[in-house]
PDB file of C-alpha atoms in Angstrom:
ATOM      1  CA  UNK A   4      -2.440   8.392 -12.010  1.00 37.00           C
ATOM      2  CA  UNK A   5      -0.828   7.800 -15.354  1.00 38.00           C
ATOM      3  CA  UNK A   6       2.163   6.073 -13.817  1.00 38.00           C
ATOM      4  CA  UNK A   7       3.848   3.174 -15.543  1.00 37.00           C
ATOM      5  CA  UNK A   8       5.685   0.230 -14.023  1.00 39.00           C
ATOM      6  CA  UNK A   9       3.654   0.373 -10.831  1.00 43.00           C
ATOM      7  CA  UNK A  10       5.036  -2.911  -9.558  1.00 44.00           C
ATOM      8  CA  UNK A  11       8.077  -4.886 -10.500  1.00 46.00           C
ATOM      9  CA  UNK A  12       8.119  -8.485  -9.382  1.00 46.00           C
ATOM     10  CA  UNK A  13      11.897  -8.441  -9.136  1.00 44.00           C
ATOM     11  CA  UNK A  14      11.787  -5.627  -6.570  1.00 50.00           C
ATOM     12  CA  UNK A  15       9.495  -7.535  -4.222  1.00 48.00           C
ATOM     13  CA  UNK A  16      10.787  -9.522  -1.271  1.00 49.00           C
ATOM     14  CA  UNK A  17       9.149 -12.927  -0.966  1.00 47.00           C
ATOM     15  CA  UNK A  18       9.007 -15.201   2.057  1.00 51.00           C
ATOM     16  CA  UNK A  19       7.537 -18.685   2.161  1.00 56.00           C
ATOM     17  CA  UNK A  20       6.921 -18.692   5.903  1.00 73.00           C
ATOM     18  CA  UNK A  21       3.144 -18.918   6.175  1.00 83.00           C
ATOM     19  CA  UNK A  22       3.231 -20.491   9.625  1.00 86.00           C
ATOM     20  CA  UNK A  23       5.568 -21.127  12.517  1.00 86.00           C
ATOM     21  CA  UNK A  24       5.683 -23.882  15.109  1.00 89.00           C
ATOM     22  CA  UNK A  25       5.625 -23.167  18.844  1.00 87.00           C
ATOM     23  CA  UNK A  26       5.839 -25.370  21.919  1.00 91.00           C
ATOM     24  CA  UNK A  27       2.812 -24.818  24.155  1.00 90.00           C
ATOM     25  CA  UNK A  28       2.272 -25.677  27.804  1.00 92.00           C
ATOM     26  CA  UNK A  29      -1.461 -25.771  28.533  1.00 92.00           C
ATOM     27  CA  UNK A  30      -3.065 -25.800  31.975  1.00 92.00           C
ATOM     28  CA  UNK A  31      -6.649 -26.796  32.681  1.00 90.00           C
ATOM     29  CA  UNK A  32      -8.867 -29.054  34.775  1.00 90.00           C
ATOM     30  CA  UNK A  33      -6.106 -29.717  37.286  1.00 92.00           C
ATOM     31  CA  UNK A  34      -3.640 -30.962  34.694  1.00 93.00           C
ATOM     32  CA  UNK A  35      -1.084 -29.647  32.259  1.00 93.00           C
ATOM     33  CA  UNK A  36      -0.008 -30.866  28.873  1.00 92.00           C
ATOM     34  CA  UNK A  37       2.674 -29.957  26.370  1.00 93.00           C
ATOM     35  CA  UNK A  38       2.133 -29.920  22.641  1.00 91.00           C
ATOM     36  CA  UNK A  39       3.369 -28.285  19.477  1.00 92.00           C
ATOM     37  CA  UNK A  40       1.053 -25.810  17.781  1.00 91.00           C
ATOM     38  CA  UNK A  41       1.285 -24.296  14.319  1.00 89.00           C
ATOM     39  CA  UNK A  42       0.445 -20.584  14.193  1.00 88.00           C
ATOM     40  CA  UNK A  43      -0.163 -18.381  11.154  1.00 89.00           C
ATOM     41  CA  UNK A  44       2.576 -15.834  10.546  1.00 89.00           C
ATOM     42  CA  UNK A  45       1.515 -12.241  10.006  1.00 91.00           C
ATOM     43  CA  UNK A  46       4.018  -9.774   8.606  1.00 92.00           C
ATOM     44  CA  UNK A  47       3.783  -6.275   7.140  1.00 94.00           C
ATOM     45  CA  UNK A  48       4.165  -5.639   3.421  1.00 93.00           C
ATOM     46  CA  UNK A  49       4.612  -2.141   2.047  1.00 95.00           C
ATOM     47  CA  UNK A  50       3.032  -1.416  -1.323  1.00 94.00           C
ATOM     48  CA  UNK A  51       4.954   1.159  -3.350  1.00 92.00           C
ATOM     49  CA  UNK A  52       4.512   2.547  -6.822  1.00 90.00           C
ATOM     50  CA  UNK A  53       7.422   3.331  -9.095  1.00 86.00           C
ATOM     51  CA  UNK A  54       7.380   6.420 -11.270  1.00 85.00           C
ATOM     52  CA  UNK A  55       9.955   8.359 -13.276  1.00 84.00           C
ATOM     53  CA  UNK A  56      11.043  11.717 -11.885  1.00 85.00           C
ATOM     54  CA  UNK A  57      13.722  13.831 -13.563  1.00 86.00           C
ATOM     55  CA  UNK A  58      15.022  10.821 -15.448  1.00 87.00           C
ATOM     56  CA  UNK A  59      15.353   8.628 -12.356  1.00 89.00           C
ATOM     57  CA  UNK A  60      13.107   6.056 -10.727  1.00 90.00           C
ATOM     58  CA  UNK A  61      11.256   7.281  -7.648  1.00 90.00           C
ATOM     59  CA  UNK A  62       9.033   5.351  -5.261  1.00 90.00           C
ATOM     60  CA  UNK A  63       5.886   6.417  -3.472  1.00 92.00           C
ATOM     61  CA  UNK A  64       4.748   4.344  -0.482  1.00 94.00           C
ATOM     62  CA  UNK A  65       0.998   3.788  -0.863  1.00 95.00           C
ATOM     63  CA  UNK A  66       0.204   1.686   2.205  1.00 96.00           C
ATOM     64  CA  UNK A  67       1.412  -1.012   4.547  1.00 96.00           C
ATOM     65  CA  UNK A  68      -0.772  -4.090   4.995  1.00 95.00           C
ATOM     66  CA  UNK A  69      -0.526  -6.970   7.437  1.00 94.00           C
ATOM     67  CA  UNK A  70      -0.746 -10.331   5.704  1.00 92.00           C
ATOM     68  CA  UNK A  71       0.275 -13.963   5.830  1.00 90.00           C
ATOM     69  CA  UNK A  72       3.287 -14.135   3.466  1.00 87.00           C
ATOM     70  CA  UNK A  73       2.661 -15.539   0.015  1.00 86.00           C
ATOM     71  CA  UNK A  74       0.955 -14.209  -3.114  1.00 89.00           C
ATOM     72  CA  UNK A  75       2.225 -10.707  -2.324  1.00 90.00           C
ATOM     73  CA  UNK A  76       2.171  -9.566  -5.956  1.00 91.00           C
ATOM     74  CA  UNK A  77      -1.470 -10.589  -6.338  1.00 92.00           C
ATOM     75  CA  UNK A  78      -2.376  -8.888  -3.041  1.00 93.00           C
ATOM     76  CA  UNK A  79      -0.690  -5.653  -4.136  1.00 93.00           C
ATOM     77  CA  UNK A  80      -2.271  -5.777  -7.601  1.00 93.00           C
ATOM     78  CA  UNK A  81      -5.742  -6.337  -6.153  1.00 94.00           C
ATOM     79  CA  UNK A  82      -5.263  -3.534  -3.626  1.00 95.00           C
ATOM     80  CA  UNK A  83      -4.132  -1.056  -6.290  1.00 93.00           C
ATOM     81  CA  UNK A  84      -7.072  -2.003  -8.525  1.00 94.00           C
ATOM     82  CA  UNK A  85      -9.788  -1.870  -5.850  1.00 95.00           C
ATOM     83  CA  UNK A  86      -8.489   1.470  -4.559  1.00 95.00           C
ATOM     84  CA  UNK A  87      -8.676   2.900  -8.095  1.00 94.00           C
ATOM     85  CA  UNK A  88      -4.931   3.550  -8.312  1.00 92.00           C
ATOM     86  CA  UNK A  89      -4.747   1.455 -11.483  1.00 90.00           C
ATOM     87  CA  UNK A  90      -7.573   0.849 -13.903  1.00 90.00           C
ATOM     88  CA  UNK A  91      -6.400  -2.463 -15.341  1.00 88.00           C
ATOM     89  CA  UNK A  92      -4.027  -5.329 -14.730  1.00 83.00           C
ATOM     90  CA  UNK A  93      -2.056  -4.162 -17.786  1.00 84.00           C
ATOM     91  CA  UNK A  94      -0.923  -1.114 -15.773  1.00 82.00           C
ATOM     92  CA  UNK A  95       1.031  -3.390 -13.446  1.00 82.00           C
ATOM     93  CA  UNK A  96       4.453  -4.689 -14.454  1.00 71.00           C
TER      94      UNK A  96
END
């Protein structure tokens, strides 16, 4: 696409919440029990590319993916590469 500065790490929002804890009440075999369970968190991340237009920065939303938070930059870079939007890691800032 010939676009530069496809990603900027400083523009990305990072969360460290990969899992959350929930209290569970389980029923079975004539008995119940309470326990705490850890569940993976799944949140959307929108991948956008940045390009100059008329001297100003413009963004184009490419896709929204569901993922467990963490390593978002690497996920976006891999997505852009495998979809053929960029042809090398050097195209990503």
